[in-house]
Every structure is written in C-alpha cells, then in structure tokens.
XYZ file of C-alpha atoms in Angstrom:
380
model
C 140.905 154.271 100.525
C 138.800 153.861 97.451
C 141.340 155.337 95.005
C 143.302 153.326 92.446
C 145.664 154.095 89.567
C 145.139 151.527 86.822
C 148.100 151.083 84.474
C 147.177 149.884 80.994
C 148.959 146.846 79.584
C 152.337 147.883 78.209
C 152.513 150.861 80.607
C 151.577 153.217 77.829
C 148.906 154.962 79.905
C 147.454 155.153 83.422
C 144.006 156.171 84.679
C 143.258 157.273 88.234
C 139.796 156.605 89.634
C 137.995 156.839 92.940
C 135.190 154.777 94.506
C 132.647 156.239 96.941
C 129.358 154.819 98.299
C 126.261 156.067 96.500
C 123.144 156.231 98.721
C 119.913 155.076 97.169
C 118.299 158.518 97.486
C 121.184 160.159 95.586
C 120.914 157.503 92.885
C 117.189 158.240 92.502
C 118.007 161.953 92.177
C 120.569 161.285 89.449
C 118.221 158.995 87.557
C 115.200 161.307 87.736
C 117.372 164.470 87.455
C 115.430 166.125 90.264
C 115.335 166.166 94.045
C 113.407 163.384 95.774
C 111.990 163.287 99.281
C 114.557 162.759 102.030
C 117.631 163.190 99.827
C 119.022 166.452 101.217
C 121.373 164.989 103.831
C 122.695 162.259 101.542
C 123.253 164.728 98.683
C 125.215 167.099 100.900
C 127.266 164.221 102.315
C 128.237 162.944 98.861
C 128.933 166.484 97.593
C 131.242 167.223 100.535
C 133.076 163.930 100.078
C 133.677 164.697 96.396
C 134.455 168.387 97.024
C 131.774 169.601 94.631
C 132.056 173.011 96.301
C 134.949 173.915 98.572
C 132.795 176.666 100.089
C 130.536 174.556 102.288
C 128.553 177.593 103.367
C 127.170 178.024 99.841
C 126.556 174.312 99.223
C 122.873 173.440 98.849
C 121.107 170.246 97.728
C 120.217 171.941 94.424
C 123.805 172.982 93.692
C 125.113 169.568 94.763
C 122.712 167.784 92.404
C 123.606 170.158 89.562
C 127.327 169.489 90.053
C 126.788 165.718 90.048
C 124.566 165.827 86.965
C 127.152 167.895 85.074
C 129.771 165.203 85.731
C 127.482 162.209 85.146
C 128.603 159.896 82.326
C 126.535 156.774 82.865
C 124.036 155.296 85.312
C 122.828 151.693 85.463
C 119.826 149.943 86.989
C 121.628 148.583 90.075
C 122.264 151.874 91.857
C 125.698 152.647 90.340
C 126.931 155.729 88.508
C 130.015 156.776 86.540
C 131.202 160.368 86.975
C 133.964 162.271 85.207
C 135.667 164.941 87.266
C 135.541 168.434 85.709
C 139.307 168.675 85.801
C 139.515 165.542 83.629
C 136.712 166.576 81.304
C 138.428 169.918 80.629
C 141.753 168.197 80.093
C 143.718 169.742 82.974
C 144.436 166.362 84.599
C 145.261 164.653 81.274
C 149.047 164.654 81.130
C 151.306 163.758 78.202
C 154.366 161.839 79.413
C 157.455 162.208 77.217
C 159.596 159.279 78.260
C 162.506 157.590 76.552
C 161.038 154.098 76.952
C 157.465 155.057 76.049
C 156.073 154.218 79.484
C 154.351 156.176 82.225
C 155.851 156.487 85.678
C 155.355 153.551 88.065
C 156.016 154.310 91.770
C 158.477 152.072 93.519
C 157.184 149.518 95.972
C 157.480 150.266 99.656
C 159.839 147.331 100.189
C 162.310 148.689 97.642
C 162.280 152.194 99.152
C 162.824 151.244 102.817
C 166.531 151.968 102.558
C 165.752 155.688 102.769
C 166.829 156.651 99.281
C 164.692 159.311 97.643
C 163.270 158.982 94.161
C 165.541 160.651 91.573
C 164.043 163.838 90.177
C 164.912 163.049 86.547
C 162.852 159.878 86.282
C 160.710 159.771 83.138
C 157.096 160.632 83.903
C 157.655 161.608 87.547
C 156.846 165.282 86.960
C 153.624 164.490 85.101
C 152.701 161.971 87.779
C 153.114 164.559 90.533
C 151.111 167.125 88.550
C 148.279 164.637 88.055
C 148.284 163.753 91.742
C 148.233 167.447 92.634
C 145.098 167.886 90.528
C 143.248 165.317 92.640
C 142.984 167.670 95.623
C 140.748 170.002 93.626
C 137.989 167.407 93.597
C 134.904 168.155 91.512
C 134.715 171.876 92.192
C 134.355 173.656 88.850
C 135.356 177.065 90.197
C 138.534 175.702 91.753
C 139.266 173.854 88.520
C 139.075 177.106 86.537
C 140.951 179.276 89.039
C 143.833 176.900 89.784
C 144.332 175.493 86.275
C 143.794 178.536 84.106
C 146.975 177.910 82.129
C 146.482 176.902 78.514
C 147.283 173.301 77.606
C 150.544 172.732 75.757
C 150.592 170.896 72.446
C 151.418 167.477 73.940
C 148.706 167.720 76.616
C 146.166 168.862 74.012
C 146.943 165.835 71.849
C 146.705 163.577 74.908
C 143.330 165.114 75.795
C 142.078 164.490 72.249
C 143.256 160.865 72.503
C 141.368 160.493 75.801
C 138.138 161.955 74.466
C 138.056 160.145 71.133
C 139.519 156.703 71.839
C 139.730 156.026 75.590
C 136.642 157.611 77.147
C 134.161 155.240 75.490
C 136.224 152.201 76.462
C 136.341 153.461 80.040
C 132.539 153.434 80.036
C 132.535 149.800 78.901
C 135.038 148.915 81.622
C 132.775 150.499 84.224
C 129.797 148.465 83.028
C 131.790 145.217 83.137
C 133.098 145.953 86.635
C 129.596 146.684 87.942
C 128.204 143.537 86.328
C 130.608 141.233 88.204
C 132.072 142.374 91.524
C 135.303 141.128 93.107
C 133.735 139.081 95.935
C 131.395 136.606 94.231
C 131.322 137.813 90.599
C 127.827 139.147 91.330
C 126.415 142.595 90.381
C 127.608 145.556 92.460
C 125.115 147.951 94.060
C 125.369 151.482 95.450
C 128.754 152.585 94.055
C 129.874 155.799 92.374
C 133.034 155.652 90.214
C 134.816 158.963 89.578
C 137.417 159.198 86.800
C 139.974 161.753 87.989
C 143.083 161.819 85.796
C 144.847 160.157 82.890
C 148.499 159.932 81.861
C 149.463 158.982 78.304
C 153.011 158.314 77.107
C 153.804 160.381 73.979
C 156.714 160.580 71.543
C 157.864 162.626 68.560
C 158.293 160.933 65.222
C 160.734 161.928 62.481
C 158.400 164.730 61.341
C 158.239 166.232 64.862
C 154.639 165.084 65.170
C 153.537 164.065 68.668
C 151.764 160.701 68.798
C 151.063 158.108 71.530
C 154.176 156.100 72.264
C 152.285 152.790 72.357
C 149.121 151.478 70.825
C 146.157 151.900 73.187
C 143.357 149.652 72.010
C 139.867 149.747 73.434
C 140.181 146.282 74.930
C 143.284 147.297 76.880
C 141.475 150.291 78.386
C 138.424 148.175 79.247
C 140.522 145.529 81.015
C 142.590 148.106 82.919
C 139.578 150.068 84.132
C 137.725 146.925 85.147
C 140.706 145.720 87.180
C 141.223 149.166 88.699
C 137.603 149.442 89.834
C 137.736 145.971 91.397
C 140.936 146.851 93.275
C 139.415 150.128 94.484
C 136.320 148.280 95.705
C 138.472 145.930 97.778
C 140.244 148.898 99.398
C 136.957 150.012 101.005
C 134.732 148.128 103.475
C 132.624 145.663 101.469
C 129.335 143.993 102.379
C 127.259 141.345 100.653
C 123.508 141.549 100.060
C 121.470 138.427 100.753
C 117.910 137.517 99.856
C 115.361 136.947 102.620
C 112.338 134.664 102.456
C 109.008 135.167 104.192
C 107.718 132.025 105.858
C 104.217 131.367 107.196
C 103.406 128.376 109.380
C 101.144 127.177 112.204
C 102.328 125.901 115.543
C 100.804 124.725 118.785
C 101.791 126.198 122.121
C 104.014 123.198 122.821
C 106.013 123.738 119.624
C 106.797 127.433 120.070
C 110.002 126.824 122.002
C 111.574 124.569 119.389
C 110.308 126.849 116.599
C 112.050 129.921 118.033
C 115.229 127.902 118.667
C 115.421 126.751 115.041
C 114.710 130.241 113.680
C 117.296 131.834 115.971
C 119.973 129.341 114.882
C 119.251 130.185 111.235
C 119.201 133.982 111.850
C 115.433 134.180 111.344
C 113.196 136.889 112.820
C 109.563 136.531 113.862
C 107.431 139.315 112.377
C 103.957 138.491 113.708
C 102.284 135.726 115.714
C 98.552 135.520 116.342
C 96.006 132.939 117.435
C 93.847 131.310 114.756
C 90.170 131.787 115.587
C 88.436 128.639 116.771
C 91.659 126.640 117.222
C 94.577 126.379 119.631
C 97.098 127.018 116.834
C 99.294 130.087 116.446
C 99.994 131.536 113.017
C 103.614 132.678 112.846
C 105.067 134.934 110.136
C 108.844 135.292 110.028
C 111.727 136.107 107.691
C 114.816 133.983 107.164
C 117.888 134.327 104.903
C 117.538 132.272 101.764
C 120.903 130.615 102.306
C 119.705 129.351 105.700
C 116.388 127.960 104.438
C 117.680 124.639 103.091
C 116.448 121.729 105.188
C 114.234 123.970 107.314
C 111.015 121.928 107.103
C 112.545 118.547 108.162
C 114.378 120.193 111.045
C 111.225 121.939 112.281
C 109.238 118.699 112.190
C 112.009 116.795 113.966
C 112.691 119.366 116.701
C 109.019 120.007 117.437
C 107.882 116.365 117.152
C 105.288 117.363 114.573
C 103.865 120.301 116.535
C 104.830 122.743 113.738
C 103.467 122.590 110.205
C 105.635 122.752 107.104
C 106.422 126.414 106.308
C 105.292 128.230 103.179
C 108.256 130.175 101.759
C 108.034 133.152 99.384
C 110.612 135.801 98.504
C 110.439 138.860 100.770
C 113.285 141.368 100.264
C 117.015 141.998 99.935
C 119.024 142.942 103.006
C 122.661 143.889 103.625
C 124.567 141.431 105.808
C 126.407 143.706 108.232
C 129.491 141.518 108.588
C 132.939 142.320 107.282
C 134.101 139.238 105.346
C 137.734 140.335 105.743
C 137.611 141.020 109.472
C 140.603 139.796 111.465
C 141.135 139.915 115.238
C 143.327 142.827 116.281
C 142.858 143.455 120.002
C 144.000 141.095 122.742
C 140.433 140.215 123.713
C 139.533 139.379 120.112
C 142.634 137.219 119.760
C 141.764 135.331 122.937
C 138.261 134.612 121.607
C 139.089 133.852 117.968
C 142.803 133.099 117.960
C 145.536 134.730 115.881
C 143.843 134.097 112.541
C 144.435 135.663 109.150
C 140.697 135.549 108.361
C 137.514 135.213 110.388
C 136.657 131.563 109.820
C 133.351 131.837 111.697
C 132.042 134.759 109.627
C 128.753 134.075 107.836
C 129.705 136.527 105.071
C 132.979 134.725 104.372
C 131.183 131.375 104.453
C 128.678 132.560 101.829
C 131.427 134.025 99.640
C 133.363 130.762 99.686
C 130.209 128.773 98.949
C 129.241 130.920 95.959
C 132.766 131.006 94.519
C 133.108 127.239 94.913
C 129.778 126.658 93.174
C 130.839 128.924 90.280
C 134.220 127.241 89.924
C 136.177 130.330 90.999
C 139.354 130.419 93.054
C 138.604 129.827 96.746
C 141.078 130.289 99.570
C 141.414 127.413 102.002
C 138.704 127.437 104.654
C 140.759 125.195 106.912
C 142.839 127.347 109.219
C 145.070 125.444 111.628
C 146.041 127.275 114.792
C 149.328 126.147 116.363
C 149.935 123.450 113.737
C 153.215 122.440 115.380
C 151.375 120.991 118.391
C 150.874 117.251 118.580
C 147.437 115.942 117.633
C 146.108 112.868 119.433
C-alpha cells in the first residue's frame, strides 16, 4: 500500500514512488530544521517506517531528523514533503534498460498470468526491473545503501543517472507540486503526505557511433504528468480521509427550546461546547460547533422546530477537522451486509456524500449515487 510505479508516456521510463502519512509535528521539524516539542514519537515512527536506520537500537529523534533533512527535496505550506531516497540520489536505483523496442518492462496483469506460466527470463527490462525492486528493501538507510551497493555504476547506468539528475528530477518536483495542489478525491489540496522517490528506470540504446542515449524522448511535461498520476494512484491505495471546516455558532434559547435545539444540532452532527445562563434573564447562551456543510438552512429549521424559542445563530469559522469516515468503505461481514445490504459503496456515508457534492459542483466525473439492491424484484 502506498507504493506506485508510474510509467511515462511511450514507456521510455518508469519512476517508483511511495506515499506515507506525515504527522504535523514531523512537518514542523522539517520546516524549521530542528526538533519541536512533542515530536519524538512521531519522528521515530516515520523513521522506522522509511527504514532510515535498520539498527533501531541506535535510532534517535536527532538522527531520524538528520536522515529526513538529508533526503528532503521540497516542502510546501500544506503539510506535505517530497523526499528522495539516498539510493536514488546516489544513482544505485537508477537503471538503464537496454531493450530492443526502447521500452521499460511492464509486468503482466494478474488475469493474464493465472494460467500458471512463469515470466520468461529473457524479457527486455526484466533484470533491471528486478534489480530496482530489490533496491527498495534498503529504504532510506545511508549505511545500508553504501554497504550493499558499493559496486561502481556501469557506463549505461551512469548516463541514466545523469539524465535523471539534469532533466527528470526538476520535472518530478513540479509533478509533486501539482499532485499536492489537487488531490484525487475532490481536486482539493492534499495535507499531511510525504512522497518518497525510490527508483527510476530509463530505456537506453546505442547509436551508430556506439554512444548510449535515451531510447525515447523524455520531455519535462511527460515526467510531470506521469508523476502526478502516480502520486494520485498511490494516495488512493492508502486509507483516505477528507477534512471539513467547522463553524462556531452562538445563540440564546429558553428552557422550553433546549430539547428541539439539541435535536437539530445532533441531526446535523453539531456539538455543544458551553451553555450558561444569562444574568438577569431566563435565557441560556449556547455555544456549539457544526460542520459547514451542515449549516445551510439551520436558522429556519431552528425557528420552526422550537416555535421561536431559539434565536437566530451567529456563525463564524472555527477550525478544520478530519472526518473519520472511509468514503470507500463497503460491507464485508455478514452483520454489515444485513444492515447495509450487499453494496459496492457505502451510500449512507457522509464523506462519500460530500465528495459527490463537491465533484458535481465542480463539473467533475461523479459515480451514480443511486444504488439499486435486488433490481430484478418487482416494484409496486
């Protein structure tokens, strides 16, 4: 989960990347380039996940931060960071593929390999593909990178590494920025994500003068588009959550209107923060928070349900909060299927409802929200 191999248009190159969550405290450390309060546990967790040091006994918050800063390529203002694995930066995971058709290796689909036949060993690019995949287990440990890949680069790999550093690395940075600016769910900015570039494969060929050059033209736009698509695919392979804005509302209510007030707020996923009596009156001042998407039509409903016992609320922006609902959740157990039916998507999910609403308002492709269970049954 979280790893994707993006093949550039024309199959002249492929880039492998990985997506991991980036806690806010670790992001603050990377931006300030120093340890912040309460970041030790998150730093160690991220460092272990990325294998910054295979010797966990010697891993400290200081060494973890130093390893991340050494690999840091870019950091934005939304809590995202782009890292380049040491094995890629030093060129050990940059592989030159000498193929007859000028293309990198593309694994066969699972459906086409169900007959039990093994992949032929003489397929163009298969050896370089396996070597690049083998490099991924090293992670971001510099010592392991030096000890396990101490062989000198051959001429083709050295030329491929030079191509990566001069022409493709800058475009990969632009692809990262585009992917973080518009995520795959609602085309909204992404928050709290670390993208790690791990390996690259470039198809090479020899011309008439025995000079090794890239087999196909690799323009910057092709690299940008491939990396953007790869990051979006990797994001969808991990659990995703949406962040919604919450409003702070302040209103006054009599004792008779409290019941209807709490019922309306509960239906709209609101939470009461404080309630206190107003001096010299029989009114209660209520302060609550409510999701912004649920605030439309709140005042008329409060007045109608309470028969005028509740005043019109004053709404101001409060904070952002993660909606802890999986928009792609589907029932799997027997109890869940009895409650929700054998659905392909959770039609009653608030997160999925918001995603469909935003995509529809932006004119993006929206899957059908009408899911018919047992459509063959007669309707009366």
